Structure formats: C-alpha cells, structure tokens
PDB file of C-alpha atoms in Angstrom:
ATOM      1  CA  MET A 142       0.250   0.201  -0.211  1.00 65.00           C
ATOM      2  CA  LEU A 143       2.617   2.636   1.302  1.00 70.00           C
ATOM      3  CA  LEU A 144       4.546   1.078  -1.931  1.00 72.00           C
ATOM      4  CA  GLU A 145       1.700   2.478  -4.540  1.00 70.00           C
ATOM      5  CA  ILE A 146       1.499   5.744  -2.747  1.00 71.00           C
ATOM      6  CA  ALA A 147       4.856   6.897  -3.726  1.00 76.00           C
ATOM      7  CA  VAL A 148       5.487   5.210  -6.632  1.00 76.00           C
ATOM      8  CA  LYS A 149       2.043   7.712  -7.549  1.00 75.00           C
ATOM      9  CA  VAL A 150       3.636  10.509  -5.831  1.00 77.00           C
ATOM     10  CA  VAL A 151       6.663  10.258  -7.985  1.00 82.00           C
ATOM     11  CA  ALA A 152       4.879   9.997 -10.753  1.00 81.00           C
ATOM     12  CA  VAL A 153       2.363  13.179 -10.454  1.00 81.00           C
ATOM     13  CA  LEU A 154       5.143  15.330  -9.076  1.00 83.00           C
ATOM     14  CA  ALA A 155       7.956  13.576 -12.392  1.00 83.00           C
ATOM     15  CA  ALA A 156       4.073  14.455 -14.592  1.00 83.00           C
ATOM     16  CA  PHE A 157       4.574  18.633 -12.731  1.00 83.00           C
ATOM     17  CA  LEU A 158       7.558  18.976 -13.379  1.00 82.00           C
ATOM     18  CA  VAL A 159       8.327  17.729 -16.886  1.00 86.00           C
ATOM     19  CA  LEU A 160       5.001  18.007 -19.039  1.00 87.00           C
ATOM     20  CA  PRO A 161       5.253  21.710 -18.144  1.00 87.00           C
ATOM     21  CA  LEU A 162       8.680  21.843 -20.077  1.00 85.00           C
ATOM     22  CA  VAL A 163       7.911  19.909 -22.685  1.00 87.00           C
ATOM     23  CA  VAL A 164       5.257  22.680 -23.422  1.00 89.00           C
ATOM     24  CA  GLY A 165       6.919  25.769 -22.655  1.00 86.00           C
ATOM     25  CA  GLN A 166       9.479  24.326 -25.302  1.00 84.00           C
ATOM     26  CA  THR A 167       6.885  23.602 -28.226  1.00 87.00           C
ATOM     27  CA  GLU A 168       6.040  26.984 -27.693  1.00 89.00           C
ATOM     28  CA  HIS A 169       9.101  28.018 -28.544  1.00 85.00           C
ATOM     29  CA  LYS A 170       9.217  26.256 -31.371  1.00 85.00           C
ATOM     30  CA  LEU A 171       5.686  26.535 -33.149  1.00 88.00           C
ATOM     31  CA  MET A 172       5.878  30.369 -31.936  1.00 87.00           C
ATOM     32  CA  ALA A 173       9.157  30.863 -33.857  1.00 86.00           C
ATOM     33  CA  HIS A 174       8.239  28.516 -36.824  1.00 85.00           C
ATOM     34  CA  MET A 175       4.418  30.572 -36.251  1.00 86.00           C
ATOM     35  CA  GLN A 176       6.348  33.539 -37.008  1.00 85.00           C
ATOM     36  CA  GLY A 177       9.465  32.817 -39.494  1.00 83.00           C
ATOM     37  CA  ARG A 178      11.877  32.594 -36.960  1.00 84.00           C
ATOM     38  CA  LEU A 179      14.400  29.770 -35.923  1.00 80.00           C
ATOM     39  CA  GLY A 180      13.245  30.590 -32.729  1.00 76.00           C
ATOM     40  CA  PRO A 181      16.295  28.863 -29.421  1.00 78.00           C
ATOM     41  CA  MET A 182      19.392  26.562 -31.251  1.00 79.00           C
ATOM     42  CA  HIS A 183      21.801  25.958 -29.010  1.00 79.00           C
ATOM     43  CA  ALA A 184      21.432  25.239 -25.587  1.00 77.00           C
ATOM     44  CA  GLY A 185      21.479  21.213 -25.161  1.00 76.00           C
ATOM     45  CA  GLY A 186      22.371  21.364 -29.049  1.00 77.00           C
ATOM     46  CA  PHE A 187      19.468  19.688 -31.006  1.00 79.00           C
ATOM     47  CA  HIS A 188      16.729  22.844 -31.714  1.00 77.00           C
ATOM     48  CA  GLY A 189      17.611  23.621 -28.563  1.00 79.00           C
ATOM     49  CA  TRP A 190      15.803  20.858 -26.331  1.00 79.00           C
ATOM     50  CA  ALA A 191      17.547  22.242 -23.071  1.00 79.00           C
ATOM     51  CA  GLN A 192      16.315  25.849 -23.717  1.00 81.00           C
ATOM     52  CA  LEU A 193      13.511  26.625 -21.120  1.00 80.00           C
ATOM     53  CA  ILE A 194      16.439  23.976 -17.934  1.00 81.00           C
ATOM     54  CA  ALA A 195      18.640  27.430 -19.003  1.00 83.00           C
ATOM     55  CA  ASP A 196      15.575  29.475 -18.581  1.00 80.00           C
ATOM     56  CA  GLY A 197      15.850  27.339 -15.334  1.00 80.00           C
ATOM     57  CA  VAL A 198      19.206  27.961 -14.398  1.00 83.00           C
ATOM     58  CA  LYS A 199      19.438  31.495 -15.027  1.00 81.00           C
ATOM     59  CA  PHE A 200      16.735  32.584 -13.230  1.00 80.00           C
ATOM     60  CA  ALA A 201      18.111  30.683  -9.749  1.00 80.00           C
ATOM     61  CA  GLN A 202      20.892  32.209  -9.995  1.00 82.00           C
ATOM     62  CA  LYS A 203      19.087  35.952 -10.313  1.00 81.00           C
ATOM     63  CA  GLU A 204      19.278  38.767  -7.274  1.00 79.00           C
ATOM     64  CA  ASP A 205      16.036  37.797  -5.471  1.00 80.00           C
ATOM     65  CA  LEU A 206      14.637  41.136  -4.922  1.00 81.00           C
ATOM     66  CA  VAL A 207      11.196  42.722  -2.764  1.00 83.00           C
ATOM     67  CA  PRO A 208      10.180  45.488  -3.984  1.00 84.00           C
ATOM     68  CA  ASP A 209      10.901  47.664  -0.187  1.00 82.00           C
ATOM     69  CA  ALA A 210       7.275  48.790   0.186  1.00 83.00           C
ATOM     70  CA  ALA A 211       5.810  45.207  -0.628  1.00 83.00           C
ATOM     71  CA  ASP A 212       3.649  43.792   2.099  1.00 86.00           C
ATOM     72  CA  LYS A 213       7.258  40.455   2.352  1.00 88.00           C
ATOM     73  CA  PRO A 214       4.800  38.122   3.551  1.00 89.00           C
ATOM     74  CA  VAL A 215       2.330  37.817   0.855  1.00 90.00           C
ATOM     75  CA  PHE A 216       4.719  39.039  -1.809  1.00 89.00           C
ATOM     76  CA  LYS A 217       6.491  35.661  -1.381  1.00 88.00           C
ATOM     77  CA  LEU A 218       4.363  33.063  -0.904  1.00 90.00           C
ATOM     78  CA  ALA A 219       1.884  33.880  -4.148  1.00 91.00           C
ATOM     79  CA  PRO A 220       3.603  32.085  -6.630  1.00 90.00           C
ATOM     80  CA  VAL A 221       3.419  28.678  -4.049  1.00 89.00           C
ATOM     81  CA  VAL A 222      -0.312  28.914  -4.190  1.00 90.00           C
ATOM     82  CA  ALA A 223      -0.062  29.885  -7.790  1.00 89.00           C
ATOM     83  CA  LEU A 224       1.587  26.571  -8.302  1.00 89.00           C
ATOM     84  CA  LEU A 225      -0.261  23.728  -5.572  1.00 89.00           C
ATOM     85  CA  PRO A 226      -2.858  23.795  -6.358  1.00 89.00           C
ATOM     86  CA  TYR A 227      -2.016  22.527 -10.201  1.00 90.00           C
ATOM     87  CA  LEU A 228      -0.877  20.303  -8.736  1.00 88.00           C
ATOM     88  CA  LEU A 229      -3.143  18.535  -7.086  1.00 89.00           C
ATOM     89  CA  VAL A 230      -5.531  18.902  -9.030  1.00 91.00           C
ATOM     90  CA  ILE A 231      -3.446  17.099 -11.585  1.00 90.00           C
ATOM     91  CA  LEU A 232      -3.356  14.398  -8.359  1.00 89.00           C
ATOM     92  CA  PHE A 233      -6.933  13.989 -10.021  1.00 91.00           C
ATOM     93  CA  ILE A 234      -6.713  13.381 -13.236  1.00 91.00           C
ATOM     94  CA  PRO A 235      -6.679   9.825 -14.256  1.00 90.00           C
ATOM     95  CA  LEU A 236      -3.905   9.433 -16.747  1.00 86.00           C
ATOM     96  CA  GLY A 237      -6.324   5.709 -18.104  1.00 81.00           C
ATOM     97  CA  PRO A 238      -8.400   2.929 -17.134  1.00 82.00           C
ATOM     98  CA  GLY A 239      -7.155   0.858 -13.177  1.00 76.00           C
ATOM     99  CA  ASP A 240      -4.386   2.040 -10.819  1.00 75.00           C
ATOM    100  CA  LEU A 241      -3.130   5.362 -13.633  1.00 78.00           C
ATOM    101  CA  VAL A 242      -4.580   7.995 -11.300  1.00 80.00           C
ATOM    102  CA  GLY A 243      -3.220  10.354  -8.398  1.00 76.00           C
ATOM    103  CA  ALA A 244      -6.891   9.616  -6.622  1.00 78.00           C
ATOM    104  CA  ASN A 245     -10.158   8.279  -7.364  1.00 83.00           C
ATOM    105  CA  LEU A 246     -12.018   9.935  -6.059  1.00 84.00           C
ATOM    106  CA  ASP A 247     -16.219  10.006  -6.167  1.00 86.00           C
ATOM    107  CA  MET A 248     -16.292  13.545  -6.328  1.00 88.00           C
ATOM    108  CA  GLY A 249     -13.497  14.445  -9.092  1.00 87.00           C
ATOM    109  CA  LEU A 250     -15.230  16.834 -10.394  1.00 92.00           C
ATOM    110  CA  PHE A 251     -15.890  18.856  -8.327  1.00 91.00           C
ATOM    111  CA  ILE A 252     -12.054  19.091  -6.023  1.00 92.00           C
ATOM    112  CA  VAL A 253     -10.330  19.622  -9.506  1.00 93.00           C
ATOM    113  CA  VAL A 254     -13.659  22.437 -10.136  1.00 92.00           C
ATOM    114  CA  ALA A 255     -12.724  23.665  -6.743  1.00 91.00           C
ATOM    115  CA  LEU A 256      -8.738  24.269  -7.656  1.00 91.00           C
ATOM    116  CA  VAL A 257      -8.518  25.515 -10.670  1.00 89.00           C
ATOM    117  CA  GLY A 258     -10.655  28.132  -8.920  1.00 85.00           C
ATOM    118  CA  VAL A 259      -8.175  29.402  -6.823  1.00 86.00           C
ATOM    119  CA  GLY A 260      -5.724  31.082  -8.910  1.00 81.00           C
ATOM    120  CA  VAL A 261      -7.517  34.148  -8.392  1.00 82.00           C
ATOM    121  CA  LEU A 262      -6.399  34.322  -4.836  1.00 87.00           C
ATOM    122  CA  ALA A 263      -2.063  34.521  -6.135  1.00 88.00           C
ATOM    123  CA  VAL A 264      -2.946  37.136  -8.372  1.00 88.00           C
ATOM    124  CA  LEU A 265      -4.216  39.109  -6.032  1.00 89.00           C
ATOM    125  CA  MET A 266      -1.584  38.418  -3.348  1.00 90.00           C
ATOM    126  CA  ALA A 267       1.134  39.622  -6.044  1.00 88.00           C
ATOM    127  CA  GLY A 268      -0.868  42.663  -7.493  1.00 88.00           C
ATOM    128  CA  TRP A 269      -1.720  43.921  -4.020  1.00 88.00           C
ATOM    129  CA  SER A 270       1.879  42.214  -1.895  1.00 89.00           C
ATOM    130  CA  SER A 271       3.713  44.379  -5.343  1.00 87.00           C
ATOM    131  CA  ALA A 272       3.582  48.249  -3.567  1.00 84.00           C
ATOM    132  CA  ASN A 273       2.782  49.315  -7.544  1.00 87.00           C
ATOM    133  CA  LYS A 274      -0.241  50.428  -8.969  1.00 86.00           C
ATOM    134  CA  TYR A 275      -0.101  48.094 -12.447  1.00 87.00           C
ATOM    135  CA  THR A 276       0.769  45.192 -10.805  1.00 89.00           C
ATOM    136  CA  LEU A 277      -2.498  46.519  -8.210  1.00 88.00           C
ATOM    137  CA  VAL A 278      -4.307  47.155 -12.012  1.00 89.00           C
ATOM    138  CA  GLY A 279      -3.646  43.811 -13.419  1.00 88.00           C
ATOM    139  CA  ALA A 280      -4.718  41.608 -10.472  1.00 89.00           C
ATOM    140  CA  LEU A 281      -8.011  43.275 -10.462  1.00 89.00           C
ATOM    141  CA  ARG A 282      -8.126  42.702 -13.971  1.00 90.00           C
ATOM    142  CA  GLY A 283      -7.697  39.686 -13.730  1.00 88.00           C
ATOM    143  CA  ALA A 284      -9.317  38.865 -10.482  1.00 89.00           C
ATOM    144  CA  ALA A 285     -13.001  40.477 -12.446  1.00 90.00           C
ATOM    145  CA  GLN A 286     -11.763  38.443 -15.451  1.00 91.00           C
ATOM    146  CA  LEU A 287     -11.086  35.388 -12.916  1.00 88.00           C
ATOM    147  CA  MET A 288     -14.158  35.052 -11.438  1.00 88.00           C
ATOM    148  CA  ALA A 289     -16.562  35.698 -13.712  1.00 92.00           C
ATOM    149  CA  TYR A 290     -15.209  33.136 -16.593  1.00 94.00           C
ATOM    150  CA  GLU A 291     -15.921  30.129 -12.976  1.00 93.00           C
ATOM    151  CA  LEU A 292     -19.275  30.311 -13.884  1.00 93.00           C
ATOM    152  CA  PRO A 293     -19.577  28.672 -17.827  1.00 95.00           C
ATOM    153  CA  LEU A 294     -16.785  26.910 -16.919  1.00 95.00           C
ATOM    154  CA  VAL A 295     -18.479  25.311 -13.783  1.00 95.00           C
ATOM    155  CA  LEU A 296     -21.921  24.597 -15.949  1.00 95.00           C
ATOM    156  CA  ALA A 297     -19.354  23.264 -18.232  1.00 96.00           C
ATOM    157  CA  ALA A 298     -18.079  20.754 -16.891  1.00 95.00           C
ATOM    158  CA  ALA A 299     -21.444  20.358 -14.825  1.00 95.00           C
ATOM    159  CA  SER A 300     -23.398  19.505 -18.434  1.00 95.00           C
ATOM    160  CA  VAL A 301     -21.006  16.475 -19.065  1.00 95.00           C
ATOM    161  CA  ALA A 302     -21.305  15.337 -15.196  1.00 94.00           C
ATOM    162  CA  VAL A 303     -24.750  15.272 -15.522  1.00 94.00           C
ATOM    163  CA  ALA A 304     -24.996  13.592 -18.663  1.00 93.00           C
ATOM    164  CA  ALA A 305     -22.340  10.092 -17.234  1.00 92.00           C
ATOM    165  CA  GLY A 306     -24.259  10.678 -14.326  1.00 91.00           C
ATOM    166  CA  THR A 307     -21.544  10.794 -12.616  1.00 92.00           C
ATOM    167  CA  LEU A 308     -18.304  13.325 -10.790  1.00 93.00           C
ATOM    168  CA  ASN A 309     -15.757  10.342 -10.989  1.00 92.00           C
ATOM    169  CA  LEU A 310     -13.355  12.001 -13.877  1.00 93.00           C
ATOM    170  CA  SER A 311     -12.941   8.578 -14.798  1.00 91.00           C
ATOM    171  CA  ALA A 312     -16.375   6.785 -14.527  1.00 92.00           C
ATOM    172  CA  ILE A 313     -17.079  10.167 -16.549  1.00 94.00           C
ATOM    173  CA  VAL A 314     -13.992   9.059 -19.220  1.00 92.00           C
ATOM    174  CA  GLU A 315     -15.880   5.015 -18.742  1.00 91.00           C
ATOM    175  CA  ALA A 316     -19.336   6.048 -19.647  1.00 91.00           C
ATOM    176  CA  TRP A 317     -18.551   8.591 -22.856  1.00 91.00           C
ATOM    177  CA  ASN A 318     -19.469   7.815 -26.689  1.00 89.00           C
ATOM    178  CA  PRO A 319     -18.364   8.735 -29.590  1.00 88.00           C
ATOM    179  CA  TRP A 320     -21.656  11.198 -30.372  1.00 89.00           C
ATOM    180  CA  TRP A 321     -20.424  13.229 -27.405  1.00 89.00           C
ATOM    181  CA  LEU A 322     -17.860  14.498 -29.575  1.00 89.00           C
ATOM    182  CA  LEU A 323     -21.842  16.758 -30.809  1.00 91.00           C
ATOM    183  CA  TRP A 324     -23.833  16.338 -28.658  1.00 89.00           C
ATOM    184  CA  GLN A 325     -21.888  17.790 -25.629  1.00 93.00           C
ATOM    185  CA  ALA A 326     -19.996  20.373 -28.291  1.00 94.00           C
ATOM    186  CA  PRO A 327     -20.299  23.304 -26.973  1.00 95.00           C
ATOM    187  CA  ALA A 328     -19.168  22.506 -23.206  1.00 95.00           C
ATOM    188  CA  ALA A 329     -16.798  21.084 -24.634  1.00 96.00           C
ATOM    189  CA  LEU A 330     -16.094  24.351 -26.809  1.00 96.00           C
ATOM    190  CA  VAL A 331     -17.396  26.938 -22.996  1.00 97.00           C
ATOM    191  CA  PHE A 332     -14.382  24.734 -20.869  1.00 96.00           C
ATOM    192  CA  PHE A 333     -11.755  25.036 -22.732  1.00 96.00           C
ATOM    193  CA  THR A 334     -13.060  28.737 -23.652  1.00 96.00           C
ATOM    194  CA  ALA A 335     -13.620  29.578 -19.768  1.00 95.00           C
ATOM    195  CA  GLY A 336      -9.487  27.871 -19.390  1.00 94.00           C
ATOM    196  CA  LEU A 337      -8.141  29.528 -21.210  1.00 93.00           C
ATOM    197  CA  ALA A 338      -9.158  32.512 -19.582  1.00 93.00           C
ATOM    198  CA  GLU A 339      -8.981  30.968 -16.052  1.00 90.00           C
ATOM    199  CA  ILE A 340      -5.155  30.660 -16.578  1.00 90.00           C
ATOM    200  CA  ARG A 341      -4.987  33.897 -18.355  1.00 88.00           C
ATOM    201  CA  ARG A 342      -3.731  32.699 -21.592  1.00 89.00           C
ATOM    202  CA  PRO A 343      -3.939  35.070 -24.762  1.00 88.00           C
ATOM    203  CA  PRO A 344      -6.319  36.601 -26.222  1.00 91.00           C
ATOM    204  CA  PHE A 345      -7.309  36.623 -22.261  1.00 91.00           C
ATOM    205  CA  ASP A 346      -3.777  37.623 -21.097  1.00 87.00           C
ATOM    206  CA  ALA A 347      -5.788  41.967 -20.127  1.00 86.00           C
ATOM    207  CA  PRO A 348      -4.159  40.918 -16.359  1.00 86.00           C
ATOM    208  CA  VAL A 349      -1.159  40.348 -17.723  1.00 85.00           C
ATOM    209  CA  ALA A 350      -1.019  43.195 -21.471  1.00 82.00           C
ATOM    210  CA  ASP A 351       2.463  44.374 -21.752  1.00 78.00           C
ATOM    211  CA  SER A 352       1.709  47.366 -23.822  1.00 77.00           C
ATOM    212  CA  GLU A 353      -0.767  48.753 -21.163  1.00 78.00           C
ATOM    213  CA  LEU A 354       0.647  47.648 -17.440  1.00 77.00           C
ATOM    214  CA  VAL A 355       4.079  46.186 -17.570  1.00 76.00           C
ATOM    215  CA  PHE A 356       3.647  43.337 -16.998  1.00 77.00           C
ATOM    216  CA  GLY A 357       1.125  43.622 -14.935  1.00 79.00           C
ATOM    217  CA  TYR A 358       0.005  41.499 -11.348  1.00 82.00           C
ATOM    218  CA  LEU A 359       4.168  39.774 -12.384  1.00 83.00           C
ATOM    219  CA  THR A 360       5.450  43.752 -12.769  1.00 86.00           C
ATOM    220  CA  GLU A 361       7.648  43.608  -9.357  1.00 87.00           C
ATOM    221  CA  TYR A 362       9.397  39.656  -9.239  1.00 87.00           C
ATOM    222  CA  ALA A 363      12.074  39.027 -10.188  1.00 83.00           C
ATOM    223  CA  GLY A 364      14.324  35.037  -9.998  1.00 83.00           C
ATOM    224  CA  LEU A 365      13.225  31.985  -9.331  1.00 85.00           C
ATOM    225  CA  ARG A 366       9.888  33.216  -7.530  1.00 88.00           C
ATOM    226  CA  PHE A 367       8.699  35.208 -11.452  1.00 86.00           C
ATOM    227  CA  ALA A 368      10.234  31.602 -12.728  1.00 85.00           C
ATOM    228  CA  LEU A 369       7.867  29.664 -10.895  1.00 87.00           C
ATOM    229  CA  LEU A 370       4.445  31.664 -11.508  1.00 86.00           C
ATOM    230  CA  LEU A 371       5.752  31.073 -14.911  1.00 86.00           C
ATOM    231  CA  LEU A 372       5.630  27.549 -14.500  1.00 87.00           C
ATOM    232  CA  ALA A 373       2.650  28.140 -12.974  1.00 88.00           C
ATOM    233  CA  GLU A 374       1.029  29.186 -16.118  1.00 88.00           C
ATOM    234  CA  TYR A 375       2.404  25.984 -18.319  1.00 90.00           C
ATOM    235  CA  VAL A 376       1.243  23.324 -15.375  1.00 91.00           C
ATOM    236  CA  GLY A 377      -2.106  25.291 -16.386  1.00 91.00           C
ATOM    237  CA  ILE A 378      -2.342  23.943 -19.517  1.00 93.00           C
ATOM    238  CA  VAL A 379      -1.630  21.083 -19.281  1.00 93.00           C
ATOM    239  CA  VAL A 380      -4.094  20.991 -16.720  1.00 94.00           C
ATOM    240  CA  ILE A 381      -6.574  22.877 -18.915  1.00 95.00           C
ATOM    241  CA  SER A 382      -6.091  20.781 -21.647  1.00 95.00           C
ATOM    242  CA  ALA A 383      -5.315  17.322 -19.743  1.00 94.00           C
ATOM    243  CA  LEU A 384      -9.502  18.167 -18.328  1.00 95.00           C
ATOM    244  CA  THR A 385     -10.613  18.967 -21.892  1.00 96.00           C
ATOM    245  CA  ALA A 386      -9.505  15.609 -22.684  1.00 95.00           C
ATOM    246  CA  VAL A 387     -10.139  13.174 -20.371  1.00 94.00           C
ATOM    247  CA  LEU A 388     -14.579  15.269 -19.735  1.00 94.00           C
ATOM    248  CA  PHE A 389     -15.471  15.948 -23.372  1.00 95.00           C
ATOM    249  CA  LEU A 390     -12.888  13.549 -25.811  1.00 92.00           C
ATOM    250  CA  GLY A 391     -12.743  10.788 -24.079  1.00 89.00           C
ATOM    251  CA  GLY A 392      -9.249  10.495 -22.087  1.00 87.00           C
ATOM    252  CA  TRP A 393      -7.756   7.404 -22.359  1.00 85.00           C
ATOM    253  CA  ARG A 394      -9.971   6.182 -25.169  1.00 84.00           C
ATOM    254  CA  GLY A 395      -8.761   6.911 -28.723  1.00 78.00           C
ATOM    255  CA  PRO A 396     -10.457   5.219 -32.336  1.00 77.00           C
ATOM    256  CA  GLY A 397      -6.985   2.983 -32.185  1.00 68.00           C
ATOM    257  CA  PRO A 398      -5.983  -0.204 -30.122  1.00 66.00           C
ATOM    258  CA  THR A 399      -6.147   0.720 -26.731  1.00 62.00           C
ATOM    259  CA  SER A 400      -3.690  -2.194 -26.174  1.00 61.00           C
ATOM    260  CA  PHE A 401       0.004  -4.377 -27.665  1.00 58.00           C
ATOM    261  CA  ASN A 402       0.871  -7.378 -27.533  1.00 54.00           C
ATOM    262  CA  GLY A 403      -0.848  -7.164 -23.810  1.00 51.00           C
ATOM    263  CA  MET A 404      -0.310  -3.952 -22.798  1.00 56.00           C
ATOM    264  CA  ALA A 405      -1.955  -0.555 -21.822  1.00 70.00           C
ATOM    265  CA  LEU A 406      -1.521   2.310 -24.201  1.00 74.00           C
ATOM    266  CA  GLY A 407      -4.932   4.586 -23.012  1.00 76.00           C
ATOM    267  CA  TRP A 408      -2.337   7.378 -20.932  1.00 84.00           C
ATOM    268  CA  VAL A 409      -1.646   7.573 -25.154  1.00 86.00           C
ATOM    269  CA  TRP A 410      -4.646   8.938 -26.147  1.00 88.00           C
ATOM    270  CA  THR A 411      -5.027  11.120 -23.109  1.00 90.00           C
ATOM    271  CA  LEU A 412      -1.271  12.344 -23.669  1.00 91.00           C
ATOM    272  CA  VAL A 413      -1.272  13.162 -27.529  1.00 92.00           C
ATOM    273  CA  LYS A 414      -5.333  14.702 -27.360  1.00 94.00           C
ATOM    274  CA  THR A 415      -3.665  16.882 -24.057  1.00 94.00           C
ATOM    275  CA  GLY A 416      -0.368  17.647 -26.484  1.00 93.00           C
ATOM    276  CA  ALA A 417      -3.334  18.204 -29.486  1.00 94.00           C
ATOM    277  CA  LEU A 418      -5.393  20.637 -26.994  1.00 95.00           C
ATOM    278  CA  ALA A 419      -2.350  22.332 -25.349  1.00 94.00           C
ATOM    279  CA  GLY A 420      -1.006  23.317 -29.640  1.00 93.00           C
ATOM    280  CA  VAL A 421      -4.367  25.137 -30.045  1.00 94.00           C
ATOM    281  CA  VAL A 422      -3.148  27.363 -25.932  1.00 94.00           C
ATOM    282  CA  ILE A 423      -0.044  28.168 -28.282  1.00 92.00           C
ATOM    283  CA  TRP A 424      -1.779  29.062 -31.455  1.00 93.00           C
ATOM    284  CA  LEU A 425      -4.008  30.730 -29.831  1.00 92.00           C
ATOM    285  CA  ARG A 426      -1.277  32.909 -28.325  1.00 89.00           C
ATOM    286  CA  VAL A 427       0.050  33.479 -31.580  1.00 88.00           C
ATOM    287  CA  ALA A 428      -2.859  34.769 -34.015  1.00 87.00           C
ATOM    288  CA  TRP A 429      -4.600  36.432 -31.698  1.00 88.00           C
ATOM    289  CA  PRO A 430      -4.775  39.589 -30.601  1.00 88.00           C
ATOM    290  CA  ARG A 431      -5.629  40.185 -26.804  1.00 89.00           C
ATOM    291  CA  LEU A 432      -9.015  41.297 -25.951  1.00 90.00           C
ATOM    292  CA  ARG A 433     -10.165  44.176 -23.880  1.00 89.00           C
ATOM    293  CA  VAL A 434     -11.019  43.435 -20.681  1.00 90.00           C
ATOM    294  CA  ASP A 435     -14.628  44.988 -21.854  1.00 91.00           C
ATOM    295  CA  GLN A 436     -15.080  42.758 -24.710  1.00 93.00           C
ATOM    296  CA  ILE A 437     -13.682  39.340 -22.179  1.00 93.00           C
ATOM    297  CA  GLN A 438     -16.583  39.763 -19.424  1.00 93.00           C
ATOM    298  CA  ALA A 439     -18.341  40.224 -23.079  1.00 94.00           C
ATOM    299  CA  LEU A 440     -17.767  36.958 -24.271  1.00 95.00           C
ATOM    300  CA  CYS A 441     -18.483  36.106 -20.550  1.00 95.00           C
ATOM    301  CA  TRP A 442     -22.119  37.213 -20.256  1.00 94.00           C
ATOM    302  CA  LYS A 443     -23.086  37.521 -23.233  1.00 94.00           C
ATOM    303  CA  GLY A 444     -21.733  34.545 -25.136  1.00 94.00           C
ATOM    304  CA  LEU A 445     -20.832  31.637 -23.419  1.00 96.00           C
ATOM    305  CA  VAL A 446     -22.866  31.551 -19.708  1.00 96.00           C
ATOM    306  CA  PRO A 447     -25.652  31.427 -22.330  1.00 96.00           C
ATOM    307  CA  ILE A 448     -24.490  29.103 -24.134  1.00 96.00           C
ATOM    308  CA  ALA A 449     -23.503  27.133 -20.911  1.00 96.00           C
ATOM    309  CA  LEU A 450     -27.468  27.170 -19.157  1.00 95.00           C
ATOM    310  CA  ALA A 451     -28.100  26.271 -22.842  1.00 95.00           C
ATOM    311  CA  GLN A 452     -26.414  22.962 -22.620  1.00 95.00           C
ATOM    312  CA  LEU A 453     -27.228  22.336 -19.777  1.00 95.00           C
ATOM    313  CA  VAL A 454     -30.593  22.567 -20.321  1.00 94.00           C
ATOM    314  CA  ILE A 455     -30.656  20.464 -22.994  1.00 93.00           C
ATOM    315  CA  THR A 456     -28.678  17.932 -21.316  1.00 94.00           C
ATOM    316  CA  THR A 457     -30.907  17.505 -18.598  1.00 93.00           C
ATOM    317  CA  VAL A 458     -33.970  16.377 -20.320  1.00 92.00           C
ATOM    318  CA  VAL A 459     -32.131  14.210 -22.665  1.00 89.00           C
ATOM    319  CA  ALA A 460     -30.939  12.748 -19.692  1.00 86.00           C
ATOM    320  CA  LEU A 461     -33.443  11.667 -17.826  1.00 83.00           C
ATOM    321  CA  ALA A 462     -35.788  11.058 -21.461  1.00 81.00           C
ATOM    322  CA  LEU A 463     -33.113   8.493 -21.955  1.00 72.00           C
TER     323      LEU A 463
END
C-alpha cells in the first residue's frame, strides 16, 4: 500500500515538472515557425531542446528582489499559491483506466473545478502585495476575469457530469460515447475557452498586458519566484488541456487500439489529446490579438454563460429522457 502511494506521488511530481517544460519548449518552437524565425537553437544542442532548463538555471541565479514597500510574507507566498492548486489537480486527472490516476474519488470533478478557481488568490496576492499601481490594476483585472469565467467553466463541467451521471473523472471517461463529440461540443468549447481565461492565456491576457501594465501583477517579481509564476502558467495549460481531453474527448479511449501485446496504450491517447489541445493554446497566442477588458467580460456574460446554460438544460432533458 505504501509503495503504491509512493509510486503515484513520484509519478504525479514527475508529470508536474516534466510536462510543463515540454509544453514550454514546444511553444518556443511552434511560435518560431509560425512567425518565420528560428527560435532557441543552441542550449542542449539539437534545436535548443534544453532552453527551458537553461532559463530555469538563469532565473535561479538571479537576485531575489522584494520591493521595500511590499507586504513581504504575502509577496513571497504568492508563487506557491499559484502552483499548489495545479499540483493537486493533477492528482485527480486519470491518465488511463484502473490505477493510472493519483486519487480516484467520486467527487473528483467537484474538487478539480474548485481547485482551478484558487488561482485568483495568487493573482490578488501578487498584485496587491507588490505595492505597485500597475500590479494592482493587473490583479483586479485578473480577479474580475477569473470570477466571471468560473461560472461558464462550472456549467460546462456540470453538463458532461449530468450526461455521465457521475462526478468521478474515470467514470465519466467510461461513460463517454463518440456521439458526445457533437452532443457536448458547445460545452467543450465553453469549457476550453473559460479555461484559457482562467489561466490568463492569450487572448485573455489583459491581467499581464505588457503594452499597458508593464507586466501586470508579475511586474515586481524576479528570479526564481518569477520562474515559478511562469511555471504555473504552463502547468495550467497542461491541466486545462488534460481536463478537456478527459471530460469531452474520451480521455484514454481512442480511435485505435488501447493495448498492444498485452501492454495498455490508453495513457498514450490521453497524452496525445492533451498535447493536441496544448498546441491549440499555443496557436491562439500567436494568431489572436489580446481582447480588451470589456470584450472579455462581454464574451463571458453575453456568449459563454447563455451557451453553457442552454447546453446544461438540453443535457438534463436528454439524460432524463434516456
């Protein structure tokens, strides 16, 4: 029992540390190709594969600066609060059937949605404690954005939970059918879009808007703490992409075989779907301009919330009829 728990903890920590680096390096190279440039090419040799590691070493060597007027305990704690919820979320995301999940709880979806919403605390802590007007404006933008988009995120997740008749993430994958790709498509679009807003990725990056707010709530951070906040963004990409794959794309269930010579391949499908969605997140950063604050709120309240509510009503009616 203790050995199994230890193995799962090590696996979750490995995923928490490795997958964001893979996404970050992929973003470097994809953005370079989309913009017609080389991107990082030297660190590690082949196509600069170790650039993210080099960046991490660089950040670790930089001076740890804290503004004189800052609320120092809160300022120092914000990066931890930004990272910890995502680490806990990864515990509940099933990579495959059976034991390929850190914690398989009946209330898994409820816990995951609650943890994703904790990110707003880190944004407020970082922005307020920095004693800087730009960071405070960025924090208030982030808080307004995250509080608004939490509603469509929850409604979309509730739709697929009603369709599956359970809040258990593994059970949702087991109940998934290919026709859900059409039936739950509006909920999937709402969930993925709201997830982008929750992790403040372009085009929903108004809280960091470098052309307006220097770097928003991150302006006063440097060194390792700044690196941890950037890591939280990439972990957020992995989490939102994986949750979308598990809830709406069938998780480990793919169009091809789920085993080969007795070896389970379901986890491969989960990673492939997660990687494809992460690629969409990267593409949106390059292809879409930043939305204004009023446009972000209008999209939420006038677009996503009505769609999510309508989808939830339709799903409930269909589920009761069946």
